[in-house]
XYZ file of C-alpha atoms in Angstrom:
508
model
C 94.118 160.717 23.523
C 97.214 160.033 21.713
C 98.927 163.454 22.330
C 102.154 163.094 23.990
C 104.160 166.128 25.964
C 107.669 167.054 24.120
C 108.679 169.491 26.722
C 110.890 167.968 29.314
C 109.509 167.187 32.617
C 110.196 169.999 35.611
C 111.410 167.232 38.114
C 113.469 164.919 36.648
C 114.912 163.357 39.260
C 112.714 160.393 39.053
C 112.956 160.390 35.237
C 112.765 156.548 34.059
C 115.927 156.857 31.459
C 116.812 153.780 29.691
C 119.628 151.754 30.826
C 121.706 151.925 27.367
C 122.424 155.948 26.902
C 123.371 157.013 30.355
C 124.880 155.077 33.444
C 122.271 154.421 36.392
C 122.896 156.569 39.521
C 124.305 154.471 42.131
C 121.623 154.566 45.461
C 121.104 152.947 47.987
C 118.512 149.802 48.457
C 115.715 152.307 50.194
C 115.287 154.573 47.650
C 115.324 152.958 44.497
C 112.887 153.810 41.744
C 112.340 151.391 39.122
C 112.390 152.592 35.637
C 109.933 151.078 32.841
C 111.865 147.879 32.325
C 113.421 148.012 35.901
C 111.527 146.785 38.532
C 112.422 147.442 42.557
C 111.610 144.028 43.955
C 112.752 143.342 47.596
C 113.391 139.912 49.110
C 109.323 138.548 49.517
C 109.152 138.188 53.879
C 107.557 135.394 54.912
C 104.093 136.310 55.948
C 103.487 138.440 52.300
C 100.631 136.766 50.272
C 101.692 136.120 46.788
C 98.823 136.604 43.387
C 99.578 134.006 41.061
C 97.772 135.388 38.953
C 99.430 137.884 36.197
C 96.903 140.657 36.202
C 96.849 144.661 34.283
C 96.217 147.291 36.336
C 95.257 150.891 34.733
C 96.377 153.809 36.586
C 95.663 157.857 36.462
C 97.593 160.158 37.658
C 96.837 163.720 38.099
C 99.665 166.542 38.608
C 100.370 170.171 39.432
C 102.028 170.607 35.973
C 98.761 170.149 34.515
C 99.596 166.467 33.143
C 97.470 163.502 33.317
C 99.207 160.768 32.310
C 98.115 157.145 31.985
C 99.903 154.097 32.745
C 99.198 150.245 32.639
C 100.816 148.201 35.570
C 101.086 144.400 34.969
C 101.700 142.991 37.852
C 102.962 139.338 38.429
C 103.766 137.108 41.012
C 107.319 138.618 41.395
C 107.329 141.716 39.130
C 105.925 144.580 37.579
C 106.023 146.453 33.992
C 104.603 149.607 33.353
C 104.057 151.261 30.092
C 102.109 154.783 28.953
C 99.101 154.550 27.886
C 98.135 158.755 27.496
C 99.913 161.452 28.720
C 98.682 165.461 27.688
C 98.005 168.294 29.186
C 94.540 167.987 30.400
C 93.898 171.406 31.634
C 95.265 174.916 32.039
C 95.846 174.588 35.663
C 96.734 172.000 38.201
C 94.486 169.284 38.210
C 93.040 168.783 41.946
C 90.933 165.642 41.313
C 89.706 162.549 39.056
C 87.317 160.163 39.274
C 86.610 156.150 37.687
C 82.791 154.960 36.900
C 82.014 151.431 37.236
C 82.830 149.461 34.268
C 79.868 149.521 32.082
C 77.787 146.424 31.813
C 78.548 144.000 28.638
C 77.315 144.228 25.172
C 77.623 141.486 23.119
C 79.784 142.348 20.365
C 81.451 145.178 22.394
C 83.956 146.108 25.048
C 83.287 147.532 28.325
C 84.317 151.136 29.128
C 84.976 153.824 31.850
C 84.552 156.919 31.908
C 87.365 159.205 33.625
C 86.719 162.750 34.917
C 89.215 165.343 35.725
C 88.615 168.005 37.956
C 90.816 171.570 37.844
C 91.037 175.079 38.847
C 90.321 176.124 35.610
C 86.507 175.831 36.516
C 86.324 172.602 33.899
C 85.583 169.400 34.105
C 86.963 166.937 31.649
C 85.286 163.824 30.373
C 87.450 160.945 29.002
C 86.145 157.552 28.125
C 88.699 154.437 28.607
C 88.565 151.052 27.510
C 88.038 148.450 30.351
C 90.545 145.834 28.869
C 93.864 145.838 28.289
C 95.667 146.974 25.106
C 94.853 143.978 22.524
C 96.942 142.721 19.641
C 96.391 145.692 17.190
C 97.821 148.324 19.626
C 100.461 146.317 20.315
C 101.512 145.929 16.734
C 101.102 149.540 16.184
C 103.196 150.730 18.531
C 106.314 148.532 18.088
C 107.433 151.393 15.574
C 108.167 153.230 18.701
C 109.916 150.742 20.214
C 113.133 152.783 19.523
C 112.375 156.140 19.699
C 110.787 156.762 23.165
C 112.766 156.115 26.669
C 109.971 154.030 27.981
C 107.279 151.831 26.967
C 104.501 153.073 24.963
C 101.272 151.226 24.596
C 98.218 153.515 23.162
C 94.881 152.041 23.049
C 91.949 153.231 20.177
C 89.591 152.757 22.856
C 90.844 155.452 25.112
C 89.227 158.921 23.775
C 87.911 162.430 24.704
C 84.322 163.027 25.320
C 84.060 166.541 25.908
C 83.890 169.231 29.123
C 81.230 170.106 31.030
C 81.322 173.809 32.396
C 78.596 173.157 35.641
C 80.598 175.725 38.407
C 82.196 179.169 38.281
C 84.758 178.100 40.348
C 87.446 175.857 40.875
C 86.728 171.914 40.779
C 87.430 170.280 44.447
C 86.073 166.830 44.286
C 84.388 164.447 41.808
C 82.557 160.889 42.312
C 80.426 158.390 40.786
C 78.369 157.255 42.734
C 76.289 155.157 40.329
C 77.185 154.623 36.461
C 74.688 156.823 35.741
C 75.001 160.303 37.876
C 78.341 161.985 38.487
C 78.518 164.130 41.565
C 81.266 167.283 41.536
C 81.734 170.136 43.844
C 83.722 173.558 43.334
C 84.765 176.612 45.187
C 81.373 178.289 44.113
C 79.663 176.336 47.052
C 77.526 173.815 44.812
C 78.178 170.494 44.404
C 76.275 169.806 40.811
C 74.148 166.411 39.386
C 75.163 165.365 36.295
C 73.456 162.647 34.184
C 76.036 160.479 32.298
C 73.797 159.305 29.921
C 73.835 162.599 27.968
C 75.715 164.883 30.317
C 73.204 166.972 31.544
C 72.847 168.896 34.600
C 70.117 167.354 36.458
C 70.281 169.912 39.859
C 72.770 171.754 42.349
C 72.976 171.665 45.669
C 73.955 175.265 47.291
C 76.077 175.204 50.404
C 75.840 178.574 52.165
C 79.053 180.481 51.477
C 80.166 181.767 54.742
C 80.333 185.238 56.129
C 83.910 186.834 56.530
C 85.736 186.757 59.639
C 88.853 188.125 59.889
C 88.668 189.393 56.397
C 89.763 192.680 54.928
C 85.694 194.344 54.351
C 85.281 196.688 51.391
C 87.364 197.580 48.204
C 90.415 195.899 49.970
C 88.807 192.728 49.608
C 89.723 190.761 46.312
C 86.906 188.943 44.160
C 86.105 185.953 45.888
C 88.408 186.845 47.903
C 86.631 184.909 51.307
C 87.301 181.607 51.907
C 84.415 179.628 50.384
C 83.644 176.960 48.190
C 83.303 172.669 49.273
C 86.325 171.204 50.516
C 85.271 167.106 49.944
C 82.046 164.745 49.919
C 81.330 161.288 50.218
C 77.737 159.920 49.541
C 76.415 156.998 51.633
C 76.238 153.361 50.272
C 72.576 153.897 49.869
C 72.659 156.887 47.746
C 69.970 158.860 50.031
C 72.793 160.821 51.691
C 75.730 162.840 51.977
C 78.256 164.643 53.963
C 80.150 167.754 53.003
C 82.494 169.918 54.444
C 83.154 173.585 53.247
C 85.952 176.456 53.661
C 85.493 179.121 56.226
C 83.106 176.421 58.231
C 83.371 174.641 61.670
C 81.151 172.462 60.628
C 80.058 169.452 58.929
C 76.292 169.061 56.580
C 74.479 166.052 55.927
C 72.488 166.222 52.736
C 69.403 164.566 51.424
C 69.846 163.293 47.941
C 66.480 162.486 47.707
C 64.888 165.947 47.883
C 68.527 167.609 47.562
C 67.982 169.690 50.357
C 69.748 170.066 53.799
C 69.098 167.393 56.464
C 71.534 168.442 59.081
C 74.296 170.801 60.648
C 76.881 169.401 62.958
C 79.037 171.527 64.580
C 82.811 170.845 65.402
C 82.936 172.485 69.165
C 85.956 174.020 71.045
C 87.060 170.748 72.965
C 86.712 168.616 69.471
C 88.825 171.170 67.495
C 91.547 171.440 70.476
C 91.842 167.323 70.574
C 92.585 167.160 66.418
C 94.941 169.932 66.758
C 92.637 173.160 65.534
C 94.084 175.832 67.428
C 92.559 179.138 67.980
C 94.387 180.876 64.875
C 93.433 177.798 62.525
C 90.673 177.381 60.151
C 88.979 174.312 62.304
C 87.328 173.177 58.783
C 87.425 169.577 57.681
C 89.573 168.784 54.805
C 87.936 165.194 53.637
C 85.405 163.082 54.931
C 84.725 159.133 54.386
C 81.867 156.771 55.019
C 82.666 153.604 56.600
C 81.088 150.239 58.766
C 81.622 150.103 62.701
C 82.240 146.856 64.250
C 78.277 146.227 65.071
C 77.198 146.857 61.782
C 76.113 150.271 61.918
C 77.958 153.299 59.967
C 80.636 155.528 60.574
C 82.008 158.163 59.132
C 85.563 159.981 59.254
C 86.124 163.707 58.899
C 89.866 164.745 58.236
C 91.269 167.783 59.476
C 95.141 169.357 59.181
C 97.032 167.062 61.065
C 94.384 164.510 62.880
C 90.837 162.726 61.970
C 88.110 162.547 63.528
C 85.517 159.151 63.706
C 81.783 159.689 64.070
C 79.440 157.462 65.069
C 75.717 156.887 63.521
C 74.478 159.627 66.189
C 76.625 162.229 65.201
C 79.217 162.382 68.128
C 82.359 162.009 68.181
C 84.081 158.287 68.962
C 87.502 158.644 68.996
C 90.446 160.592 66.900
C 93.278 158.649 64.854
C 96.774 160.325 64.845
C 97.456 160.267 68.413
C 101.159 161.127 69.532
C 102.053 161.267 65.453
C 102.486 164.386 64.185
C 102.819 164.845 60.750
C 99.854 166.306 58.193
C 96.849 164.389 56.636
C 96.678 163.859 53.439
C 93.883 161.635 52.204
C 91.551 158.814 54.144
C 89.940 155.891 53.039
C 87.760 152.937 54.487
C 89.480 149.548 53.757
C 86.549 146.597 54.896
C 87.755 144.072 57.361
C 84.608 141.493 56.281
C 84.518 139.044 53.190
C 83.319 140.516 49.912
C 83.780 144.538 50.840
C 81.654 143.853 53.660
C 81.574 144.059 57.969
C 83.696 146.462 59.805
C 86.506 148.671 57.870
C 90.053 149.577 58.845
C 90.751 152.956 58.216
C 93.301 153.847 55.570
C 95.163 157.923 56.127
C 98.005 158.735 53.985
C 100.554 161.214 55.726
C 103.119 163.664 55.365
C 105.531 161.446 56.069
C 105.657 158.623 53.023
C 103.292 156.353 54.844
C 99.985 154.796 54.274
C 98.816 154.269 58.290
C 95.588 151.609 58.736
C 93.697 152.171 62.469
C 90.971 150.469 64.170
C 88.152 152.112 65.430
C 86.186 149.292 67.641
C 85.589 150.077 70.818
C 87.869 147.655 72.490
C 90.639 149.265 70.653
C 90.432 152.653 71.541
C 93.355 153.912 73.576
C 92.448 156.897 76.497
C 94.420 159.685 76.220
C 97.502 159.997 78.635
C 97.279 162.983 81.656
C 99.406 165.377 81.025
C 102.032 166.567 83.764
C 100.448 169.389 85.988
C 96.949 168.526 84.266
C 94.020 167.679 86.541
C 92.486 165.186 86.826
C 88.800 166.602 85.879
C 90.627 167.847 82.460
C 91.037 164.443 80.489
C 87.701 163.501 80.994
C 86.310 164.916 77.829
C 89.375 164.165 76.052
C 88.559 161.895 72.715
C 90.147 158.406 72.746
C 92.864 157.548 70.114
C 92.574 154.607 67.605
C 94.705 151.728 68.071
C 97.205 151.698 64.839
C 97.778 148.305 63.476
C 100.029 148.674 60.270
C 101.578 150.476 58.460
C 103.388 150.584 54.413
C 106.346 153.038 53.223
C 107.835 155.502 55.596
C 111.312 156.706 55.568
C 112.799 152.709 56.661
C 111.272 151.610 53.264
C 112.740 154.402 51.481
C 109.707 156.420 50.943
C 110.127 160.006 52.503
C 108.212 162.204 50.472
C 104.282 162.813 51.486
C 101.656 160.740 50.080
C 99.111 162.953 48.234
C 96.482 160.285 47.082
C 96.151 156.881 47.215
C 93.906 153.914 45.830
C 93.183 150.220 46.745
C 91.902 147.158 44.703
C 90.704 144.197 46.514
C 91.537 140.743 44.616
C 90.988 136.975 45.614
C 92.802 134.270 44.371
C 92.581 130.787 45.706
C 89.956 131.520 48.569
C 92.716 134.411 50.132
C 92.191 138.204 49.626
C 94.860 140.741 48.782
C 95.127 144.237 48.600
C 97.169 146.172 46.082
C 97.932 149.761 47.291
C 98.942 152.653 44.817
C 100.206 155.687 46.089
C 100.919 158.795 44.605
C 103.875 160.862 46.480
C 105.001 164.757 45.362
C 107.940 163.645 44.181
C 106.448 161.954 41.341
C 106.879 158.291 41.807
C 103.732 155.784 41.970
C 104.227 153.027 44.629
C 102.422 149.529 44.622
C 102.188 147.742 48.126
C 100.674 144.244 48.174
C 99.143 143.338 51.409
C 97.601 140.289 52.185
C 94.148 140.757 54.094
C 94.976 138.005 56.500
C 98.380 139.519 57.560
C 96.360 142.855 58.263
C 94.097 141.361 60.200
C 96.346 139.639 61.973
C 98.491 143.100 62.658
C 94.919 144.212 63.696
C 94.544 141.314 66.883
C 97.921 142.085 68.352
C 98.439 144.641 71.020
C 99.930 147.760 70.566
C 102.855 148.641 68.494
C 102.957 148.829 64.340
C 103.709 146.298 61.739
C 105.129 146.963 58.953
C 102.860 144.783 56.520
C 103.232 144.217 52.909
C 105.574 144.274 50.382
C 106.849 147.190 47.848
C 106.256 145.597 44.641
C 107.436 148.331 42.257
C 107.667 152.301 42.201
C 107.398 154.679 38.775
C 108.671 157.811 37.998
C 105.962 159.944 36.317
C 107.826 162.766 36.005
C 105.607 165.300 37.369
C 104.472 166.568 40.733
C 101.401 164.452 41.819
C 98.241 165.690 43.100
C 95.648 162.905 42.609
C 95.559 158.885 42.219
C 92.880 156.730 40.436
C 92.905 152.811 39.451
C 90.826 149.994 38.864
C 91.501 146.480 37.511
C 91.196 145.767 33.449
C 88.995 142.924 32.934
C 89.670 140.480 30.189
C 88.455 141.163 26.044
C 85.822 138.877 25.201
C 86.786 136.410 23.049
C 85.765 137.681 19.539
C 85.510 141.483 20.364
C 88.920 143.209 19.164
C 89.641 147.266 19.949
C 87.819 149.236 17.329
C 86.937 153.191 16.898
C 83.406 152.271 17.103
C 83.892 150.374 20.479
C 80.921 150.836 22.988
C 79.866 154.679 22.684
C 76.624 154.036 23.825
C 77.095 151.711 27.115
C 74.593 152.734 29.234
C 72.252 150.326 31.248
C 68.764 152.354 30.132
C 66.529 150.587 32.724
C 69.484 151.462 35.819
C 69.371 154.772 34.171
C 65.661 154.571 34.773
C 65.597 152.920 38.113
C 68.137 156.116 39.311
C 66.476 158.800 38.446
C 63.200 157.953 40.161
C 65.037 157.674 42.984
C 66.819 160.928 42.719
């Protein structure tokens, strides 16, 4: 994993150049992107909650160019500093989506790992394994030889490395997750979403979504190969690991799947009056784009299903509750379930990035929900089975913080320091630049109690020009080396927990 790109970037406007060979742009206070040993720090407000702590963050990025590139965020009280850690060409075609394991469980004399998966329209899946710690001593020393020679900084570690790629579809990749450290879930345009077994990279089974008929289609020779919209658009697998909702192409419909016997368990329908209140006209597609699990306020589930330009929230009996975007109109890009309670637990805020440059966090209780408004000339009989909106509580980015290109992806890691929670939020945009937002859980909780109106919460710690269009955003937190254990190229190849490994597969 120590390839590096030579050709030049195909956006470089929000190349990081260093300070000494060319004069810095003059911009405004918005929109300024910090560089590798620039940081864009505005003045703290005075509800932000401040991490004391000095922490490494490791970030992947995935791209349209075909790039995924690496990067290590150390983030302080008051500033950041990135550096590259990889950056190649991981596939032959844009990359569409990646996936982080759990950190592997400790060996002694060893260092924990993660395995990374990228996901393409290639048809391939690649498998990367990354070191769980920051870069020690030794990489540090062997880099400072390119102190002087690159634009920004450079730190390599011997414990990143390539494991291989797994050719499970015969069709483009579309989503990837672990749900476990031992199984790795993937869909693709061929209408399966495969099993794989991480211990050896096998595939254990597919599940076969039915692949539409055509409507609307050319029929016959003027039909290209594969030329019908098919294939699964996103999954998310339940907490519990017995189930999981899909949505496809070409469907008005959402299934719920039964990993225990891998077959079907259900069909749910999206019906006219549903499609009309998220904005599926009559010449749209009406299929869901992504779909999340979360926790409603009584303790039950939830889940979310994402369409163009609204979402829509389920309850545990399958019917609708309530949509999220309201009067906004702008397009959806990704969703995510951000827990309210203490330790990842009780009811969730949920997370949508949007066309727009902002990260938007809505409330789904009950109490919250906002009835639709009638319409001039409307009856009265003709908002009655009109969904309810979602109250929305906060907000980060947006064009006032200087942020006006879409979102594509995002992430969020959950730390506590000192008995108070705070949430770091990376976002990807299509412009190339990485964001980091620090919220504090109590000031979005707070924002989440008031009435109506939205809060700006949070404070833009840093942004990072990658250099290359974004597509997809994954991060977790680096965990401290072990005293003892130093980076080595026989570091941890076999990490797996054999009795987990076990334990999983007689449930699956």
């Amino acid at each position: 994993m120590a390839k590096r790109k030579r050709n030049d970037p195909t956006n470089g406007t929000s190349e990081a150049k260093p300070a000494s060979t060319k004069k810095p742009r003059a911009e405004s206070p918005s929109t300024t992107t910090s560089t590798a040993t620039e940081v864009y720090d505005r003045k703290k407000p005075a509800d932000a909650v401040a991490d004391t702590e000095t922490f490494t963050i490791q970030i992947v990025a995935g791209s349209y160019d075909r790039i995924l590139h690496g990067i290590t965020a150390v983030v302080g009280p008051e500033t950041v500093s990135f550096a590259d850690t990889f950056l190649f060409n991981a596939h032959i075609s844009a990359i569409r989506a990646l996936s982080l394991s759990p950190i592997s469980p400790p060996i002694p004399g060893q260092g924990q790992k993660v395995f990374l998966v990228s996901g393409s329209t290639d048809e391939k899946i690649n498998v990367y394994s990354l070191s769980a710690h920051p870069p020690g001593a030794r990489d540090k020393e062997a880099q400072s030889d390119l102190l002087g020679l690159t634009p920004r900084p450079v730190l390599e570690s011997k414990g990143n490395r390539e494991v291989g790629a797994l050719h499970h579809h015969e069709g483009g990749i579309t989503s990837l997750t672990f749900p476990s450290r031992g199984k790795l879930l993937s869909a693709g345009e061929d209408s399966c979403i495969a099993v794989t077994r991480t211990r050896d990279w096998s595939l254990l089974s597919k599940i076969k979504a039915p692949v539409p008929a055509a409507v609307g289609r050319p029929s016959g020779d003027t039909a290209a190969y594969r030329g019908t919209p098919s294939g699964v658009n996103h999954f998310a697998v339940h907490d519990s690991l017995k189930t999981m909702i899909s949505v496809s192409k070409g469907e008005k419909c959402m299934r719920l799947w039964n990993l225990v016997t891998g077959k079907k368990a259900g069909v749910l329908n999206f019906d006219r009056t549903l499609l009309r209140d998220v904005g599926e006209g009559k010449y749209s597609s009406g299929e869901g784009r992504k779909v999340a699990w979360g926790k409603s306020e009584g303790g039950g589930d939830e889940f979310a299903v994402a369409f163009d330009r609204d979402v829509a929230v389920f309850g545990e009996d399958a019917v609708a509750r309530c949509r999220l975007m309201g009067d906004i109109k702008t397009k959806v890009h990704e969703i995510s379930y951000v827990s309210a309670g203490a330790d990842g637990k009780g009811p969730s805020l949920l997370a949508v990035s949007t066309d727009d440059g902002r990260v938007l966090f809505f409330s789904t209780r009950p109490e919250d929900l906002v009835q639709p408004k009638k319409a001039e000339g409307e009856k009265e009989d003709d908002d009655e089975d009109r969904l309810p909106s979602a109250k929305l509580v906060a907000a980060v980015g947006g064009r006032e913080a200087g942020v006006t290109s879409r979102i594509k992806d995002f992430t969020i890691i959950r730390r506590t320091t000192g008995g108070e929670e705070t949430l770091y939020v990376i976002g990807g945009s299509s412009d190339g630049n990485i964001r980091i937002w620090r919220v504090g859980k109590a000031e979005l909780l707070e924002a989440a109690r008031k009435g109506k109106g939205t809060k700006e919460v949070g404070r833009l710690l840093a942004t990072y020009g990658t250099q290359n269009r974004i597509t997809c955003v994954e991060a977790f937190e680096m965990i401290p080396r072990p005293e003892g254990v130093e980076e080595s190229e026989d570091e941890g190849e076999d990490w797996e927990d054999e009795e987990s490994d076990e334990d999983e597969d007689e449930e699956d």
